[in-house]
Tab-separated table of C-alpha atoms in Angstrom:
chain	number	residue	atom	x	y	z
A	1	MET	CA	23.181	5.517	-17.475
A	2	ARG	CA	22.667	5.905	-13.574
A	3	GLY	CA	23.167	2.814	-11.522
A	4	PHE	CA	21.784	2.172	-8.229
A	5	ARG	CA	24.379	2.259	-5.254
A	6	TRP	CA	24.287	1.158	-1.617
A	7	PRO	CA	25.040	2.808	0.800
A	8	PRO	CA	23.999	6.092	0.071
A	9	PRO	CA	26.423	9.089	-0.622
A	10	PRO	CA	27.403	10.615	2.695
A	11	ASP	CA	26.194	13.797	1.662
A	12	GLY	CA	22.910	12.555	1.139
A	13	GLY	CA	22.606	13.751	-2.489
A	14	PRO	CA	22.729	11.560	-5.860
A	15	ARG	CA	25.844	10.113	-7.023
A	16	THR	CA	26.042	10.500	-10.777
A	17	TRP	CA	28.714	9.975	-13.467
A	18	GLY	CA	29.815	12.500	-15.942
A	19	PRO	CA	29.091	15.960	-16.434
A	20	GLY	CA	25.916	17.997	-16.144
A	21	PRO	CA	23.435	18.243	-12.827
A	22	GLY	CA	22.207	15.873	-10.770
A	23	GLY	CA	19.014	13.904	-10.518
A	24	PRO	CA	16.038	15.697	-9.610
A	25	ARG	CA	15.513	16.647	-6.241
A	26	THR	CA	11.677	17.238	-5.915
A	27	GLY	CA	9.279	14.582	-4.537
A	28	ARG	CA	8.847	13.840	-1.154
A	29	PRO	CA	9.150	10.523	0.515
A	30	ALA	CA	6.481	8.620	2.767
A	31	LEU	CA	6.279	10.415	6.366
A	32	PRO	CA	8.164	9.117	8.636
A	33	GLU	CA	6.565	6.564	11.370
A	34	PRO	CA	5.113	7.862	14.840
A	35	GLU	CA	4.527	5.880	17.629
A	36	THR	CA	2.178	3.086	17.382
A	37	GLU	CA	-0.015	0.628	19.635
A	38	LEU	CA	-0.863	-3.118	19.202
A	39	VAL	CA	-4.596	-3.875	19.676
A	40	ALA	CA	-6.200	-7.302	20.277
A	41	THR	CA	-9.085	-8.244	17.480
A	42	PRO	CA	-11.710	-11.028	17.890
A	43	HIS	CA	-9.875	-13.470	15.144
A	44	GLY	CA	-6.911	-13.431	17.820
A	45	VAL	CA	-4.179	-11.888	16.098
A	46	ARG	CA	-2.772	-8.483	17.725
A	47	LEU	CA	-2.349	-6.083	14.934
A	48	GLU	CA	-0.208	-2.537	14.775
A	49	ARG	CA	-2.458	0.322	14.673
A	50	LEU	CA	-2.044	3.874	14.553
A	51	VAL	CA	-4.954	6.445	14.940
A	52	THR	CA	-4.812	10.134	13.835
A	53	GLY	CA	-7.096	13.184	13.509
A	54	ILE	CA	-10.227	13.815	15.440
A	55	GLY	CA	-14.385	13.583	15.038
A	56	ASP	CA	-16.304	11.739	12.401
A	57	PRO	CA	-16.393	10.287	9.847
A	58	VAL	CA	-13.686	7.444	10.689
A	59	THR	CA	-11.692	6.293	7.518
A	60	VAL	CA	-9.536	3.069	7.760
A	61	PHE	CA	-6.485	2.711	5.146
A	62	ALA	CA	-5.356	-0.701	4.279
A	63	HIS	CA	-1.599	-0.796	2.918
A	64	GLY	CA	-0.131	-2.687	0.290
A	65	LEU	CA	1.905	-5.899	0.228
A	66	GLY	CA	5.152	-5.435	1.796
A	67	ASN	CA	4.418	-1.905	2.697
A	68	GLY	CA	2.595	-0.605	5.954
A	69	ILE	CA	1.462	2.554	7.860
A	70	ALA	CA	4.242	4.876	6.704
A	71	THR	CA	3.258	4.580	3.061
A	72	THR	CA	-0.585	5.155	3.507
A	73	ARG	CA	-0.293	7.914	5.577
A	74	PRO	CA	0.230	10.262	2.756
A	75	PHE	CA	-3.532	9.567	1.587
A	76	GLY	CA	-5.046	10.640	4.431
A	77	SER	CA	-3.303	13.971	4.770
A	78	GLY	CA	-6.104	16.021	3.338
A	79	VAL	CA	-8.962	13.680	4.992
A	80	THR	CA	-11.219	15.124	7.262
A	81	GLY	CA	-12.170	12.965	10.663
A	82	ARG	CA	-10.266	10.294	12.176
A	83	LYS	CA	-7.941	7.981	10.257
A	84	VAL	CA	-7.106	4.630	11.079
A	85	PHE	CA	-3.917	3.146	9.587
A	86	PHE	CA	-2.822	-0.285	10.498
A	87	GLN	CA	-0.585	-3.285	9.477
A	88	PHE	CA	-1.811	-6.160	8.053
A	89	ARG	CA	-0.492	-9.701	9.732
A	90	GLY	CA	3.151	-10.625	8.991
A	91	HIS	CA	4.025	-6.974	8.373
A	92	GLY	CA	5.308	-4.222	10.575
A	93	ARG	CA	4.972	-5.050	14.654
A	94	SER	CA	1.485	-7.064	13.619
A	95	GLU	CA	1.439	-10.626	14.703
A	96	ALA	CA	2.407	-13.274	12.373
A	97	PRO	CA	0.278	-16.336	12.795
A	98	ALA	CA	1.300	-19.777	11.182
A	99	GLY	CA	0.671	-19.495	7.439
A	100	PRO	CA	0.433	-19.381	4.551
A	101	TRP	CA	-2.662	-16.923	4.351
A	102	ASN	CA	-5.409	-15.915	2.154
A	103	TYR	CA	-7.460	-12.983	1.333
A	104	LEU	CA	-10.087	-13.888	3.800
A	105	ASP	CA	-7.514	-13.619	6.430
A	106	LEU	CA	-6.607	-10.401	5.398
A	107	ALA	CA	-10.279	-9.224	5.336
A	108	ARG	CA	-10.523	-10.210	8.764
A	109	ASP	CA	-7.567	-8.151	9.780
A	110	LEU	CA	-9.161	-5.158	7.989
A	111	ARG	CA	-12.629	-5.800	9.401
A	112	ALA	CA	-11.349	-6.217	12.919
A	113	ILE	CA	-9.315	-2.762	12.777
A	114	ALA	CA	-12.471	-1.203	10.871
A	115	ASP	CA	-14.982	-2.505	13.524
A	116	LEU	CA	-12.630	-1.479	16.443
A	117	GLY	CA	-12.267	2.174	15.075
A	118	ASN	CA	-16.129	2.506	13.978
A	119	ALA	CA	-14.796	3.369	10.559
A	120	SER	CA	-17.699	4.371	7.785
A	121	ARG	CA	-15.191	4.704	4.931
A	122	ALA	CA	-12.194	2.567	3.484
A	123	PHE	CA	-9.014	3.125	1.292
A	124	GLY	CA	-7.227	0.015	0.184
A	125	ALA	CA	-3.912	0.333	-1.885
A	126	SER	CA	-2.908	-2.565	-3.958
A	127	LEU	CA	-3.055	-5.591	-1.510
A	128	GLY	CA	-5.274	-3.815	0.602
A	129	ALA	CA	-7.604	-3.348	-2.178
A	130	GLY	CA	-7.974	-7.003	-2.746
A	131	ALA	CA	-8.496	-7.425	0.965
A	132	LEU	CA	-11.369	-4.804	0.774
A	133	CYS	CA	-12.698	-6.361	-1.785
A	134	ARG	CA	-13.014	-9.846	-0.270
A	135	LEU	CA	-14.575	-7.844	2.772
A	136	LEU	CA	-17.353	-6.075	0.647
A	137	ALA	CA	-17.943	-9.826	-1.129
A	138	GLU	CA	-19.551	-11.056	2.326
A	139	SER	CA	-20.359	-7.470	3.538
A	140	PRO	CA	-21.359	-5.236	0.758
A	141	ASP	CA	-23.277	-2.456	2.695
A	142	ARG	CA	-20.188	-2.234	5.169
A	143	PHE	CA	-19.030	1.061	4.060
A	144	GLU	CA	-20.418	4.441	3.141
A	145	LYS	CA	-17.569	5.252	0.782
A	146	LEU	CA	-14.744	3.338	-1.026
A	147	VAL	CA	-11.340	4.245	-2.438
A	148	PHE	CA	-9.246	1.608	-4.294
A	149	PHE	CA	-5.804	2.476	-5.618
A	150	LEU	CA	-3.962	0.600	-7.698
A	151	PRO	CA	-5.872	-2.490	-7.536
A	152	ALA	CA	-3.232	-5.414	-8.362
A	153	VAL	CA	-6.085	-8.416	-8.507
A	154	LEU	CA	-9.461	-9.337	-8.635
A	155	ASP	CA	-10.539	-12.618	-9.584
A	156	LYS	CA	-7.368	-13.892	-11.401
A	157	PRO	CA	-3.927	-14.544	-9.755
A	158	ARG	CA	-0.981	-11.886	-10.017
A	159	GLY	CA	1.411	-12.432	-12.581
A	160	PRO	CA	4.942	-14.084	-12.598
A	161	VAL	CA	6.498	-10.331	-12.045
A	162	ALA	CA	4.799	-9.788	-8.678
A	163	SER	CA	5.720	-13.261	-7.575
A	164	GLU	CA	9.166	-12.789	-8.009
A	165	ARG	CA	9.431	-9.161	-6.666
A	166	LEU	CA	7.712	-10.534	-3.268
A	167	THR	CA	10.168	-13.430	-3.393
A	168	ALA	CA	12.949	-11.427	-3.994
A	169	LEU	CA	12.114	-8.948	-1.173
A	170	LEU	CA	11.295	-11.812	1.349
A	171	GLU	CA	14.795	-13.527	0.734
A	172	ALA	CA	16.632	-10.050	0.933
A	173	VAL	CA	14.791	-9.203	4.449
A	174	GLU	CA	15.447	-12.784	5.647
A	175	SER	CA	19.259	-12.618	4.737
A	176	GLY	CA	19.226	-9.164	6.758
A	177	ASP	CA	21.582	-7.434	4.003
A	178	ALA	CA	20.604	-3.709	3.781
A	179	SER	CA	22.073	-3.502	0.268
A	180	ALA	CA	20.061	-6.652	-0.949
A	181	VAL	CA	17.062	-5.278	0.560
A	182	ALA	CA	18.008	-1.897	-0.952
A	183	ASP	CA	18.331	-3.225	-4.395
A	184	VAL	CA	14.790	-4.638	-4.276
A	185	VAL	CA	13.104	-1.778	-2.807
A	186	SER	CA	14.514	0.904	-5.136
A	187	LEU	CA	12.342	-0.876	-8.085
A	188	GLU	CA	9.261	0.991	-6.361
A	189	LEU	CA	11.067	4.217	-7.201
A	190	PRO	CA	10.721	5.623	-10.945
A	191	PRO	CA	14.101	5.811	-12.427
A	192	ALA	CA	14.110	9.493	-12.320
A	193	VAL	CA	14.043	9.501	-8.589
A	194	ARG	CA	16.455	7.048	-7.796
A	195	ASN	CA	19.957	8.613	-6.530
A	196	THR	CA	18.034	11.812	-5.385
A	197	PRO	CA	17.749	12.907	-1.864
A	198	ALA	CA	13.928	12.206	-1.878
A	199	GLY	CA	14.536	8.654	-3.214
A	200	TRP	CA	17.711	7.931	-0.542
A	201	ALA	CA	15.124	9.217	2.017
A	202	TYR	CA	12.354	6.843	0.794
A	203	LEU	CA	14.714	3.899	0.777
A	204	ARG	CA	16.084	4.638	4.513
A	205	GLN	CA	12.849	4.725	5.892
A	206	ARG	CA	11.744	1.751	4.157
A	207	LEU	CA	15.270	0.144	5.155
A	208	ASP	CA	14.462	0.990	8.523
A	209	GLN	CA	11.223	-0.541	9.048
A	210	LEU	CA	11.773	-4.056	6.805
A	211	LEU	CA	15.490	-4.712	8.578
A	212	ARG	CA	13.486	-3.583	12.138
A	213	ASP	CA	10.423	-5.567	11.739
A	214	GLY	CA	11.102	-8.116	9.078
A	215	LEU	CA	8.154	-9.575	6.792
A	216	SER	CA	6.798	-12.981	7.160
A	217	ASP	CA	6.936	-15.889	4.779
A	218	GLY	CA	3.309	-16.594	5.463
A	219	LEU	CA	2.746	-13.949	2.624
A	220	ALA	CA	4.715	-15.715	0.089
A	221	THR	CA	1.650	-17.424	-1.430
A	222	LEU	CA	-0.545	-14.534	-2.052
A	223	PRO	CA	0.671	-13.832	-5.361
A	224	GLU	CA	-0.806	-16.897	-6.477
A	225	GLN	CA	-3.945	-16.435	-4.776
A	226	ALA	CA	-7.087	-13.953	-6.153
A	227	PRO	CA	-9.517	-12.213	-3.626
A	228	LEU	CA	-12.782	-13.176	-5.464
A	229	ARG	CA	-13.798	-16.031	-7.500
A	230	ASP	CA	-15.998	-13.819	-9.585
A	231	ALA	CA	-15.837	-10.247	-9.601
A	232	ALA	CA	-19.700	-10.071	-10.051
A	233	ALA	CA	-19.888	-10.851	-6.231
A	234	LEU	CA	-19.172	-6.947	-5.786
A	235	ALA	CA	-22.601	-5.909	-7.582
A	236	ALA	CA	-24.557	-5.598	-4.240
A	237	VAL	CA	-21.908	-3.038	-3.439
A	238	THR	CA	-23.892	0.511	-3.656
A	239	ALA	CA	-21.366	2.751	-2.231
A	240	PRO	CA	-19.978	5.257	-4.142
A	241	ALA	CA	-16.458	4.182	-5.073
A	242	LEU	CA	-13.169	5.749	-6.414
A	243	VAL	CA	-10.955	3.442	-8.474
A	244	ILE	CA	-7.758	4.637	-9.401
A	245	GLY	CA	-5.277	2.982	-11.899
A	246	CYS	CA	-2.377	3.409	-13.832
A	247	ALA	CA	-1.008	2.745	-17.275
A	248	GLY	CA	1.988	0.949	-17.725
A	249	ASP	CA	2.532	-0.418	-14.174
A	250	ASP	CA	3.519	-4.069	-14.436
A	251	LEU	CA	2.442	-4.594	-10.852
A	252	HIS	CA	-0.819	-3.169	-11.053
A	253	PRO	CA	-2.070	-3.665	-14.649
A	254	VAL	CA	-4.555	-0.858	-15.586
A	255	GLU	CA	-7.129	-3.843	-16.742
A	256	VAL	CA	-7.724	-4.894	-13.003
A	257	ALA	CA	-8.604	-1.295	-12.363
A	258	GLU	CA	-11.024	-0.962	-15.176
A	259	GLN	CA	-12.716	-4.418	-14.033
A	260	LEU	CA	-13.098	-3.654	-10.517
A	261	ALA	CA	-14.478	-0.114	-11.787
A	262	ALA	CA	-16.856	-1.792	-14.033
A	263	ALA	CA	-17.991	-4.504	-11.202
A	264	LEU	CA	-19.039	-1.831	-8.706
A	265	PRO	CA	-22.290	-0.422	-9.338
A	266	GLN	CA	-21.492	3.594	-8.059
A	267	ALA	CA	-17.728	3.687	-8.955
A	268	THR	CA	-15.710	6.336	-10.833
A	269	LEU	CA	-12.376	5.487	-12.568
A	270	HIS	CA	-9.739	7.699	-12.765
A	271	VAL	CA	-6.576	6.354	-14.681
A	272	TYR	CA	-3.001	8.243	-14.702
A	273	ASP	CA	-1.263	8.016	-18.033
A	274	ARG	CA	2.425	6.780	-16.177
A	275	PRO	CA	3.516	4.809	-13.342
A	276	GLY	CA	5.140	6.162	-10.203
A	277	VAL	CA	1.844	8.511	-9.564
A	278	LEU	CA	3.121	8.833	-5.711
A	279	TRP	CA	5.994	11.043	-7.152
A	280	SER	CA	4.689	12.730	-10.227
A	281	GLU	CA	1.461	13.061	-9.449
A	282	ARG	CA	1.347	13.583	-5.484
A	283	ALA	CA	-0.711	16.698	-5.237
A	284	ASP	CA	-3.298	15.770	-7.703
A	285	LEU	CA	-3.433	12.339	-6.200
A	286	ARG	CA	-3.936	13.685	-3.062
A	287	GLU	CA	-6.476	16.155	-3.733
A	288	ARG	CA	-8.340	13.802	-5.860
A	289	VAL	CA	-8.726	11.299	-2.602
A	290	SER	CA	-9.355	13.835	-0.095
A	291	GLY	CA	-12.059	15.242	-2.523
A	292	PHE	CA	-14.068	12.429	-3.053
A	293	LEU	CA	-13.693	11.557	0.579
A	294	ASN	CA	-14.703	14.869	2.149
A	295	GLU	CA	-17.588	15.724	-0.283
């Protein structure tokens, strides 16, 4: 059995025990982080932002809990027009006003970045999908196209697994212990990718960001909350939507994706049959998202 070890092997390769070849060397980590900027918002919270591409249309990308710009950039690699990436409050270099926070606060962050960039389309992953739902409940006609990747919660709070994972991550980041942070972050990787060069590269990039910028404890209560009281609040959203779910993902139950697709009048649902799609189905996922947004 392979076990996770930190620090990584000096040669950057997988550490294995016993005879036989090493782990798979395929798959790509998140893109490295370029230089970003801090922008002021109407609600008084400065947020970290990155704008890439040129022309219209403009798409805003909202990341998941404990993630950020680097993990959403791959989703925009095939999308035409300008792409606006940002960090929610408490992530990266974005400010962290006194917490705790709720999904209305996150929706304000998302709306501000979208408005400043004149975005007409939106992509939300996990936490970002929840913030997007909260925004749409108030402004159902704000965007012309929508993509929801691995929605984690809709009108009921997330389960104990998500709360325990976030608590462990916050405590590890607060400790400043790279090994402790790596132990938690490694759970984001499919077992087949751990202890491979691609897995180590992903871990290094995530650790560099988390240990440099930290995470705010204002995020701690988010797993206990839901963006909506009732999914029926999305009935007025008429924009075409793509909802992407995944079977077997404890943090992003496929039932949430199915419920969200049913609540959105113009939604198309696609469900992958196993978790870890960013590693096992990367090309298909990229083409699916860009094809939907570009058509």
